[in-house]
Structure formats: C-alpha cells, structure tokens
Amino acid sequence: METRSTQKHIRISPRKVKIVLDLIRGKDVDTAMGILKNTPKAASPEILKLLTKVTADAENNFSMNRDNLYVSECFVGPGMTLKRLMPRAKGSADRILKRTSHITIAVAEKE
C-alpha cells in the first residue's frame, strides 16, 4: 500500500528542489528525515514538513507501521510563475521570473 501527499505553490524553483529530493528517494523515512535536517538547502524544511505529513497520514489513516515505511516515490513539477519587472537603464525594464514548485512524496511499506 502506498500513501502520497502533495504540497503546491512552494516559492522555490523546481530545479533546486530536485537536488534535495534525489537525496531521499528510496530511503527509510527516519533516514530521510535525518538527511533533510542536516542538509543546508532552502528546500529542506519544506520537504521535511511534507514528509512528516505523509508519514503521519500513513500511520493514522492507513494503519501502516512507521518502522517499515520508506520513500517510494518523490518528484517535483513546476507551478505557476510570478512575473515581476525590474527597472533598468534608460527607462527600460527586465522581466524577473519567480518560479514555484509542486512537490509530491509517496511512502510505502516494505514487504
């Protein structure tokens, strides 16, 4: 059995989130949480919150054993992009793209 959870519109670029997700894919939940707590990336706290949420869902709603849980699947997709303008020389402007992410994590029980 697998449980998945999604967090949308996180104000971090998907490219930066993917680096952290690659570290925890396929690991036990406790090991993955330890990795996230000690990784100095901006995406780590957001992913840790989502992993805690999906682990609690698996325990409380689906009666899975926490000791047997592992991160079976995790991926990130692009969310909406906020467009902003930055003033430049001679009255012109440059476009600033503030990217967002949709993060999905799934945990499953080991057989």
Tab-separated table of N, CA, C and O in Angstrom:
chain	number	residue	atom	x	y	z
A	1	MET	N	0.846	-1.179	0.000
A	1	MET	CA	0.000	0.000	0.000
A	1	MET	C	0.891	1.241	0.000
A	1	MET	O	1.936	1.264	0.619
A	2	GLU	N	0.422	2.255	-0.677
A	2	GLU	CA	1.212	3.477	-0.814
A	2	GLU	C	0.349	4.682	-0.434
A	2	GLU	O	-0.835	4.722	-0.720
A	3	THR	N	0.976	5.639	0.234
A	3	THR	CA	0.313	6.891	0.591
A	3	THR	C	1.088	8.029	-0.027
A	3	THR	O	2.312	8.053	0.051
A	4	ARG	N	0.390	8.970	-0.648
A	4	ARG	CA	1.092	10.106	-1.250
A	4	ARG	C	0.453	11.406	-0.800
A	4	ARG	O	-0.720	11.462	-0.470
A	5	SER	N	1.286	12.444	-0.802
A	5	SER	CA	0.828	13.758	-0.411
A	5	SER	C	1.522	14.800	-1.277
A	5	SER	O	2.673	14.618	-1.676
A	6	THR	N	0.821	15.896	-1.549
A	6	THR	CA	1.335	16.938	-2.428
A	6	THR	C	1.266	18.285	-1.733
A	6	THR	O	0.310	18.571	-1.015
A	7	GLN	N	2.262	19.090	-1.954
A	7	GLN	CA	2.271	20.463	-1.475
A	7	GLN	C	2.487	21.349	-2.692
A	7	GLN	O	3.445	21.164	-3.438
A	8	LYS	N	1.595	22.321	-2.879
A	8	LYS	CA	1.622	23.117	-4.104
A	8	LYS	C	2.023	24.563	-3.826
A	8	LYS	O	1.887	25.054	-2.715
A	9	HIS	N	2.488	25.215	-4.880
A	9	HIS	CA	2.844	26.630	-4.880
A	9	HIS	C	3.916	26.979	-3.846
A	9	HIS	O	3.810	27.980	-3.151
A	10	ILE	N	4.948	26.159	-3.759
A	10	ILE	CA	6.085	26.447	-2.889
A	10	ILE	C	6.995	27.417	-3.631
A	10	ILE	O	7.347	27.184	-4.783
A	11	ARG	N	7.426	28.496	-2.980
A	11	ARG	CA	8.174	29.549	-3.664
A	11	ARG	C	9.667	29.231	-3.759
A	11	ARG	O	10.517	29.988	-3.304
A	12	ILE	N	9.978	28.052	-4.312
A	12	ILE	CA	11.348	27.647	-4.600
A	12	ILE	C	11.349	27.055	-5.996
A	12	ILE	O	10.411	26.365	-6.389
A	13	SER	N	12.393	27.300	-6.737
A	13	SER	CA	12.499	26.788	-8.091
A	13	SER	C	12.524	25.247	-8.078
A	13	SER	O	13.179	24.646	-7.228
A	14	PRO	N	11.832	24.588	-9.026
A	14	PRO	CA	11.836	23.123	-9.073
A	14	PRO	C	13.233	22.535	-9.240
A	14	PRO	O	13.520	21.447	-8.740
A	15	ARG	N	14.095	23.265	-9.895
A	15	ARG	CA	15.460	22.798	-10.115
A	15	ARG	C	16.215	22.644	-8.789
A	15	ARG	O	17.004	21.713	-8.612
A	16	LYS	N	15.960	23.552	-7.857
A	16	LYS	CA	16.614	23.494	-6.554
A	16	LYS	C	16.006	22.411	-5.669
A	16	LYS	O	16.705	21.789	-4.870
A	17	VAL	N	14.699	22.184	-5.808
A	17	VAL	CA	14.024	21.166	-5.008
A	17	VAL	C	14.451	19.774	-5.445
A	17	VAL	O	14.630	18.869	-4.622
A	18	LYS	N	14.661	19.578	-6.739
A	18	LYS	CA	15.012	18.271	-7.285
A	18	LYS	C	16.317	17.742	-6.696
A	18	LYS	O	16.462	16.546	-6.444
A	19	ILE	N	17.263	18.629	-6.437
A	19	ILE	CA	18.545	18.229	-5.860
A	19	ILE	C	18.346	17.563	-4.503
A	19	ILE	O	18.950	16.530	-4.201
A	20	VAL	N	17.462	18.121	-3.677
A	20	VAL	CA	17.216	17.572	-2.344
A	20	VAL	C	16.386	16.293	-2.427
A	20	VAL	O	16.635	15.334	-1.685
A	21	LEU	N	15.415	16.245	-3.338
A	21	LEU	CA	14.589	15.040	-3.469
A	21	LEU	C	15.415	13.830	-3.912
A	21	LEU	O	15.131	12.699	-3.514
A	22	ASP	N	16.439	14.069	-4.731
A	22	ASP	CA	17.294	12.969	-5.169
A	22	ASP	C	18.049	12.332	-4.000
A	22	ASP	O	18.433	11.163	-4.074
A	23	LEU	N	18.272	13.101	-2.928
A	23	LEU	CA	18.990	12.573	-1.770
A	23	LEU	C	18.156	11.577	-0.965
A	23	LEU	O	18.706	10.672	-0.340
A	24	ILE	N	16.822	11.748	-0.949
A	24	ILE	CA	15.987	10.930	-0.062
A	24	ILE	C	15.223	9.823	-0.789
A	24	ILE	O	14.616	8.975	-0.148
A	25	ARG	N	15.253	9.807	-2.095
A	25	ARG	CA	14.475	8.815	-2.849
A	25	ARG	C	14.948	7.402	-2.527
A	25	ARG	O	16.127	7.091	-2.613
A	26	GLY	N	14.007	6.530	-2.105
A	26	GLY	CA	14.317	5.136	-1.821
A	26	GLY	C	14.824	4.870	-0.416
A	26	GLY	O	15.058	3.722	-0.041
A	27	LYS	N	14.968	5.890	0.418
A	27	LYS	CA	15.497	5.728	1.773
A	27	LYS	C	14.368	5.468	2.770
A	27	LYS	O	13.203	5.746	2.515
A	28	ASP	N	14.726	4.905	3.937
A	28	ASP	CA	13.774	4.769	5.033
A	28	ASP	C	13.330	6.154	5.476
A	28	ASP	O	14.063	7.132	5.314
A	29	VAL	N	12.144	6.242	6.077
A	29	VAL	CA	11.598	7.531	6.478
A	29	VAL	C	12.488	8.204	7.520
A	29	VAL	O	12.777	9.398	7.428
A	30	ASP	N	12.969	7.443	8.516
A	30	ASP	CA	13.810	8.032	9.556
A	30	ASP	C	15.143	8.513	8.987
A	30	ASP	O	15.648	9.577	9.359
A	31	THR	N	15.725	7.746	8.078
A	31	THR	CA	16.978	8.149	7.428
A	31	THR	C	16.756	9.400	6.589
A	31	THR	O	17.579	10.320	6.609
A	32	ALA	N	15.652	9.441	5.857
A	32	ALA	CA	15.341	10.599	5.015
A	32	ALA	C	15.146	11.856	5.858
A	32	ALA	O	15.624	12.935	5.496
A	33	MET	N	14.494	11.726	7.013
A	33	MET	CA	14.309	12.877	7.889
A	33	MET	C	15.649	13.369	8.443
A	33	MET	O	15.874	14.572	8.556
A	34	GLY	N	16.531	12.449	8.772
A	34	GLY	CA	17.862	12.826	9.236
A	34	GLY	C	18.649	13.558	8.163
A	34	GLY	O	19.339	14.543	8.447
A	35	ILE	N	18.544	13.091	6.925
A	35	ILE	CA	19.234	13.746	5.809
A	35	ILE	C	18.695	15.159	5.618
A	35	ILE	O	19.452	16.118	5.435
A	36	LEU	N	17.360	15.309	5.675
A	36	LEU	CA	16.747	16.621	5.458
A	36	LEU	C	17.088	17.611	6.573
A	36	LEU	O	17.270	18.799	6.319
A	37	LYS	N	17.199	17.120	7.807
A	37	LYS	CA	17.531	18.009	8.919
A	37	LYS	C	18.958	18.525	8.828
A	37	LYS	O	19.271	19.589	9.353
A	38	ASN	N	19.840	17.776	8.166
A	38	ASN	CA	21.250	18.151	8.103
A	38	ASN	C	21.685	18.658	6.734
A	38	ASN	O	22.882	18.837	6.511
A	39	THR	N	20.756	18.873	5.825
A	39	THR	CA	21.089	19.384	4.505
A	39	THR	C	20.860	20.889	4.472
A	39	THR	O	19.743	21.347	4.696
A	40	PRO	N	21.894	21.690	4.194
A	40	PRO	CA	21.750	23.155	4.224
A	40	PRO	C	21.208	23.729	2.916
A	40	PRO	O	21.844	24.558	2.278
A	41	LYS	N	20.051	23.288	2.506
A	41	LYS	CA	19.409	23.805	1.300
A	41	LYS	C	18.091	24.451	1.691
A	41	LYS	O	17.452	24.049	2.668
A	42	ALA	N	17.654	25.420	0.910
A	42	ALA	CA	16.415	26.142	1.221
A	42	ALA	C	15.187	25.239	1.111
A	42	ALA	O	14.175	25.465	1.782
A	43	ALA	N	15.253	24.202	0.294
A	43	ALA	CA	14.106	23.320	0.093
A	43	ALA	C	13.948	22.292	1.211
A	43	ALA	O	12.876	21.706	1.361
A	44	SER	N	14.976	22.064	2.010
A	44	SER	CA	14.943	21.016	3.032
A	44	SER	C	13.814	21.169	4.049
A	44	SER	O	13.119	20.183	4.327
A	45	PRO	N	13.579	22.355	4.637
A	45	PRO	CA	12.473	22.460	5.600
A	45	PRO	C	11.099	22.183	4.991
A	45	PRO	O	10.244	21.551	5.631
A	46	GLU	N	10.877	22.622	3.767
A	46	GLU	CA	9.582	22.382	3.111
A	46	GLU	C	9.375	20.891	2.839
A	46	GLU	O	8.281	20.353	3.040
A	47	ILE	N	10.407	20.213	2.391
A	47	ILE	CA	10.304	18.777	2.108
A	47	ILE	C	10.150	18.001	3.407
A	47	ILE	O	9.401	17.021	3.466
A	48	LEU	N	10.833	18.439	4.466
A	48	LEU	CA	10.706	17.779	5.768
A	48	LEU	C	9.279	17.877	6.294
A	48	LEU	O	8.735	16.901	6.810
A	49	LYS	N	8.644	19.044	6.141
A	49	LYS	CA	7.252	19.205	6.559
A	49	LYS	C	6.338	18.253	5.800
A	49	LYS	O	5.454	17.620	6.387
A	50	LEU	N	6.552	18.140	4.492
A	50	LEU	CA	5.717	17.273	3.663
A	50	LEU	C	5.943	15.808	4.013
A	50	LEU	O	4.998	15.024	4.073
A	51	LEU	N	7.196	15.428	4.254
A	51	LEU	CA	7.500	14.039	4.616
A	51	LEU	C	6.876	13.684	5.964
A	51	LEU	O	6.351	12.581	6.146
A	52	THR	N	6.912	14.608	6.917
A	52	THR	CA	6.278	14.386	8.221
A	52	THR	C	4.773	14.201	8.058
A	52	THR	O	4.166	13.337	8.687
A	53	LYS	N	4.179	15.012	7.186
A	53	LYS	CA	2.738	14.937	6.938
A	53	LYS	C	2.332	13.603	6.322
A	53	LYS	O	1.382	12.959	6.771
A	54	VAL	N	3.068	13.169	5.305
A	54	VAL	CA	2.699	11.925	4.622
A	54	VAL	C	2.967	10.717	5.528
A	54	VAL	O	2.224	9.726	5.483
A	55	THR	N	3.968	10.800	6.389
A	55	THR	CA	4.237	9.712	7.341
A	55	THR	C	3.114	9.611	8.368
A	55	THR	O	2.654	8.508	8.694
A	56	ALA	N	2.652	10.751	8.873
A	56	ALA	CA	1.539	10.755	9.829
A	56	ALA	C	0.256	10.228	9.179
A	56	ALA	O	-0.504	9.495	9.822
A	57	ASP	N	0.022	10.591	7.922
A	57	ASP	CA	-1.152	10.064	7.207
A	57	ASP	C	-1.085	8.537	7.101
A	57	ASP	O	-2.084	7.850	7.288
A	58	ALA	N	0.100	8.026	6.773
A	58	ALA	CA	0.259	6.579	6.616
A	58	ALA	C	0.011	5.855	7.937
A	58	ALA	O	-0.636	4.804	7.964
A	59	GLU	N	0.507	6.426	9.026
A	59	GLU	CA	0.339	5.795	10.341
A	59	GLU	C	-1.105	5.849	10.816
A	59	GLU	O	-1.671	4.842	11.229
A	60	ASN	N	-1.706	7.046	10.766
A	60	ASN	CA	-3.016	7.252	11.391
A	60	ASN	C	-4.186	6.850	10.502
A	60	ASN	O	-5.171	6.312	10.991
A	61	ASN	N	-4.101	7.112	9.206
A	61	ASN	CA	-5.245	6.849	8.333
A	61	ASN	C	-5.214	5.463	7.699
A	61	ASN	O	-6.254	4.920	7.343
A	62	PHE	N	-4.010	4.904	7.504
A	62	PHE	CA	-3.908	3.625	6.810
A	62	PHE	C	-3.274	2.533	7.665
A	62	PHE	O	-2.975	1.455	7.164
A	63	SER	N	-3.028	2.799	8.941
A	63	SER	CA	-2.512	1.826	9.914
A	63	SER	C	-1.236	1.141	9.446
A	63	SER	O	-1.065	-0.067	9.612
A	64	MET	N	-0.332	1.912	8.846
A	64	MET	CA	0.959	1.357	8.437
A	64	MET	C	1.942	1.475	9.593
A	64	MET	O	1.834	2.373	10.432
A	65	ASN	N	2.904	0.570	9.631
A	65	ASN	CA	3.933	0.577	10.667
A	65	ASN	C	5.037	1.551	10.259
A	65	ASN	O	5.637	1.419	9.194
A	66	ARG	N	5.351	2.515	11.133
A	66	ARG	CA	6.340	3.547	10.807
A	66	ARG	C	7.729	2.966	10.559
A	66	ARG	O	8.500	3.477	9.756
A	67	ASP	N	8.063	1.882	11.262
A	67	ASP	CA	9.396	1.282	11.114
A	67	ASP	C	9.609	0.671	9.730
A	67	ASP	O	10.751	0.521	9.293
A	68	ASN	N	8.531	0.329	9.031
A	68	ASN	CA	8.641	-0.309	7.716
A	68	ASN	C	8.447	0.668	6.557
A	68	ASN	O	8.469	0.256	5.398
A	69	LEU	N	8.255	1.950	6.838
A	69	LEU	CA	7.983	2.921	5.773
A	69	LEU	C	9.266	3.382	5.095
A	69	LEU	O	10.299	3.557	5.746
A	70	TYR	N	9.184	3.568	3.788
A	70	TYR	CA	10.280	4.149	3.019
A	70	TYR	C	9.706	5.070	1.944
A	70	TYR	O	8.529	4.981	1.604
A	71	VAL	N	10.552	5.976	1.441
A	71	VAL	CA	10.124	6.929	0.416
A	71	VAL	C	10.128	6.192	-0.919
A	71	VAL	O	11.168	5.965	-1.519
A	72	SER	N	8.952	5.799	-1.378
A	72	SER	CA	8.865	5.006	-2.603
A	72	SER	C	8.945	5.872	-3.853
A	72	SER	O	9.435	5.439	-4.890
A	73	GLU	N	8.454	7.102	-3.737
A	73	GLU	CA	8.430	7.977	-4.910
A	73	GLU	C	8.444	9.425	-4.434
A	73	GLU	O	7.797	9.773	-3.448
A	74	CYS	N	9.213	10.255	-5.119
A	74	CYS	CA	9.185	11.694	-4.836
A	74	CYS	C	9.593	12.434	-6.097
A	74	CYS	O	10.539	12.057	-6.771
A	75	PHE	N	8.823	13.455	-6.420
A	75	PHE	CA	9.128	14.234	-7.612
A	75	PHE	C	8.610	15.653	-7.445
A	75	PHE	O	7.837	15.945	-6.533
A	76	VAL	N	9.078	16.533	-8.321
A	76	VAL	CA	8.679	17.929	-8.288
A	76	VAL	C	8.293	18.363	-9.692
A	76	VAL	O	8.862	17.890	-10.678
A	77	GLY	N	7.298	19.217	-9.770
A	77	GLY	CA	6.879	19.771	-11.052
A	77	GLY	C	6.780	21.282	-10.932
A	77	GLY	O	6.687	21.823	-9.829
A	78	PRO	N	6.807	21.971	-12.056
A	78	PRO	CA	6.710	23.433	-11.994
A	78	PRO	C	5.298	23.887	-11.664
A	78	PRO	O	4.324	23.315	-12.133
A	79	GLY	N	5.206	24.913	-10.842
A	79	GLY	CA	3.933	25.554	-10.547
A	79	GLY	C	3.808	26.798	-11.401
A	79	GLY	O	4.505	26.957	-12.410
A	80	MET	N	2.951	27.703	-10.967
A	80	MET	CA	2.808	28.945	-11.711
A	80	MET	C	4.049	29.815	-11.521
A	80	MET	O	4.744	29.696	-10.521
A	81	THR	N	4.328	30.650	-12.479
A	81	THR	CA	5.482	31.535	-12.420
A	81	THR	C	4.994	32.972	-12.250
A	81	THR	O	4.169	33.451	-13.026
A	82	LEU	N	5.498	33.634	-11.222
A	82	LEU	CA	5.154	35.036	-10.991
A	82	LEU	C	6.076	35.910	-11.829
A	82	LEU	O	7.290	35.727	-11.808
A	83	LYS	N	5.502	36.829	-12.570
A	83	LYS	CA	6.301	37.715	-13.411
A	83	LYS	C	6.406	39.076	-12.730
A	83	LYS	O	5.404	39.674	-12.387
A	84	ARG	N	7.645	39.541	-12.577
A	84	ARG	CA	7.901	40.841	-11.964
A	84	ARG	C	8.816	41.646	-12.882
A	84	ARG	O	9.545	41.078	-13.695
A	85	LEU	N	8.787	42.953	-12.742
A	85	LEU	CA	9.636	43.823	-13.558
A	85	LEU	C	10.695	44.485	-12.691
A	85	LEU	O	10.415	44.896	-11.562
A	86	MET	N	11.907	44.597	-13.246
A	86	MET	CA	12.991	45.301	-12.580
A	86	MET	C	13.417	46.463	-13.463
A	86	MET	O	13.741	46.255	-14.637
A	87	PRO	N	13.408	47.686	-12.932
A	87	PRO	CA	13.803	48.843	-13.740
A	87	PRO	C	15.260	48.754	-14.182
A	87	PRO	O	16.121	48.334	-13.421
A	88	ARG	N	15.511	49.139	-15.417
A	88	ARG	CA	16.869	49.148	-15.967
A	88	ARG	C	17.167	50.537	-16.528
A	88	ARG	O	16.353	51.449	-16.412
A	89	ALA	N	18.270	50.646	-17.186
A	89	ALA	CA	18.716	51.950	-17.683
A	89	ALA	C	17.817	52.475	-18.807
A	89	ALA	O	17.196	51.709	-19.545
A	90	LYS	N	17.751	53.777	-18.921
A	90	LYS	CA	17.049	54.490	-19.992
A	90	LYS	C	15.553	54.163	-20.047
A	90	LYS	O	14.959	54.061	-21.121
A	91	GLY	N	14.948	53.922	-18.879
A	91	GLY	CA	13.504	53.706	-18.831
A	91	GLY	C	13.033	52.335	-19.267
A	91	GLY	O	11.841	52.126	-19.426
A	92	SER	N	13.938	51.412	-19.496
A	92	SER	CA	13.522	50.063	-19.897
A	92	SER	C	13.342	49.193	-18.654
A	92	SER	O	13.538	49.638	-17.531
A	93	ALA	N	12.962	47.942	-18.855
A	93	ALA	CA	12.729	47.030	-17.737
A	93	ALA	C	13.113	45.612	-18.146
A	93	ALA	O	13.040	45.251	-19.321
A	94	ASP	N	13.536	44.840	-17.172
A	94	ASP	CA	13.800	43.414	-17.368
A	94	ASP	C	12.741	42.625	-16.617
A	94	ASP	O	12.234	43.058	-15.582
A	95	ARG	N	12.422	41.443	-17.140
A	95	ARG	CA	11.438	40.586	-16.500
A	95	ARG	C	12.145	39.655	-15.517
A	95	ARG	O	13.137	39.016	-15.842
A	96	ILE	N	11.617	39.574	-14.304
A	96	ILE	CA	12.104	38.649	-13.283
A	96	ILE	C	11.064	37.540	-13.169
A	96	ILE	O	9.877	37.823	-13.008
A	97	LEU	N	11.490	36.287	-13.264
A	97	LEU	CA	10.590	35.147	-13.159
A	97	LEU	C	10.770	34.496	-11.789
A	97	LEU	O	11.846	33.997	-11.476
A	98	LYS	N	9.734	34.543	-10.977
A	98	LYS	CA	9.774	33.917	-9.654
A	98	LYS	C	9.022	32.593	-9.768
A	98	LYS	O	7.798	32.561	-9.835
A	99	ARG	N	9.774	31.522	-9.777
A	99	ARG	CA	9.208	30.204	-10.038
A	99	ARG	C	8.673	29.549	-8.765
A	99	ARG	O	9.175	29.787	-7.676
A	100	THR	N	7.652	28.698	-8.946
A	100	THR	CA	7.094	27.942	-7.827
A	100	THR	C	7.122	26.454	-8.170
A	100	THR	O	7.324	26.071	-9.329
A	101	SER	N	6.913	25.624	-7.155
A	101	SER	CA	7.018	24.173	-7.317
A	101	SER	C	5.805	23.467	-6.739
A	101	SER	O	5.190	23.946	-5.785
A	102	HIS	N	5.483	22.320	-7.305
A	102	HIS	CA	4.513	21.380	-6.747
A	102	HIS	C	5.306	20.121	-6.378
A	102	HIS	O	5.831	19.438	-7.254
A	103	ILE	N	5.379	19.825	-5.081
A	103	ILE	CA	6.185	18.696	-4.596
A	103	ILE	C	5.249	17.555	-4.221
A	103	ILE	O	4.253	17.762	-3.533
A	104	THR	N	5.592	16.333	-4.646
A	104	THR	CA	4.822	15.135	-4.307
A	104	THR	C	5.753	14.098	-3.697
A	104	THR	O	6.827	13.816	-4.257
A	105	ILE	N	5.348	13.542	-2.558
A	105	ILE	CA	6.117	12.471	-1.901
A	105	ILE	C	5.166	11.323	-1.618
A	105	ILE	O	4.049	11.534	-1.142
A	106	ALA	N	5.611	10.097	-1.898
A	106	ALA	CA	4.838	8.893	-1.607
A	106	ALA	C	5.665	7.973	-0.724
A	106	ALA	O	6.869	7.817	-0.939
A	107	VAL	N	5.025	7.403	0.296
A	107	VAL	CA	5.705	6.410	1.138
A	107	VAL	C	4.938	5.104	1.052
A	107	VAL	O	3.729	5.083	0.834
A	108	ALA	N	5.667	4.014	1.190
A	108	ALA	CA	5.066	2.692	1.133
A	108	ALA	C	5.711	1.813	2.193
A	108	ALA	O	6.788	2.131	2.713
A	109	GLU	N	5.067	0.698	2.508
A	109	GLU	CA	5.603	-0.255	3.478
A	109	GLU	C	6.473	-1.269	2.759
A	109	GLU	O	6.136	-1.727	1.651
A	110	LYS	N	7.566	-1.634	3.392
A	110	LYS	CA	8.419	-2.694	2.843
A	110	LYS	C	7.688	-4.023	2.988
A	110	LYS	O	6.988	-4.264	3.965
A	111	GLU	N	7.865	-4.871	2.018
A	111	GLU	CA	7.198	-6.169	2.030
A	111	GLU	C	7.904	-7.140	2.941
A	111	GLU	O	9.040	-7.154	3.124
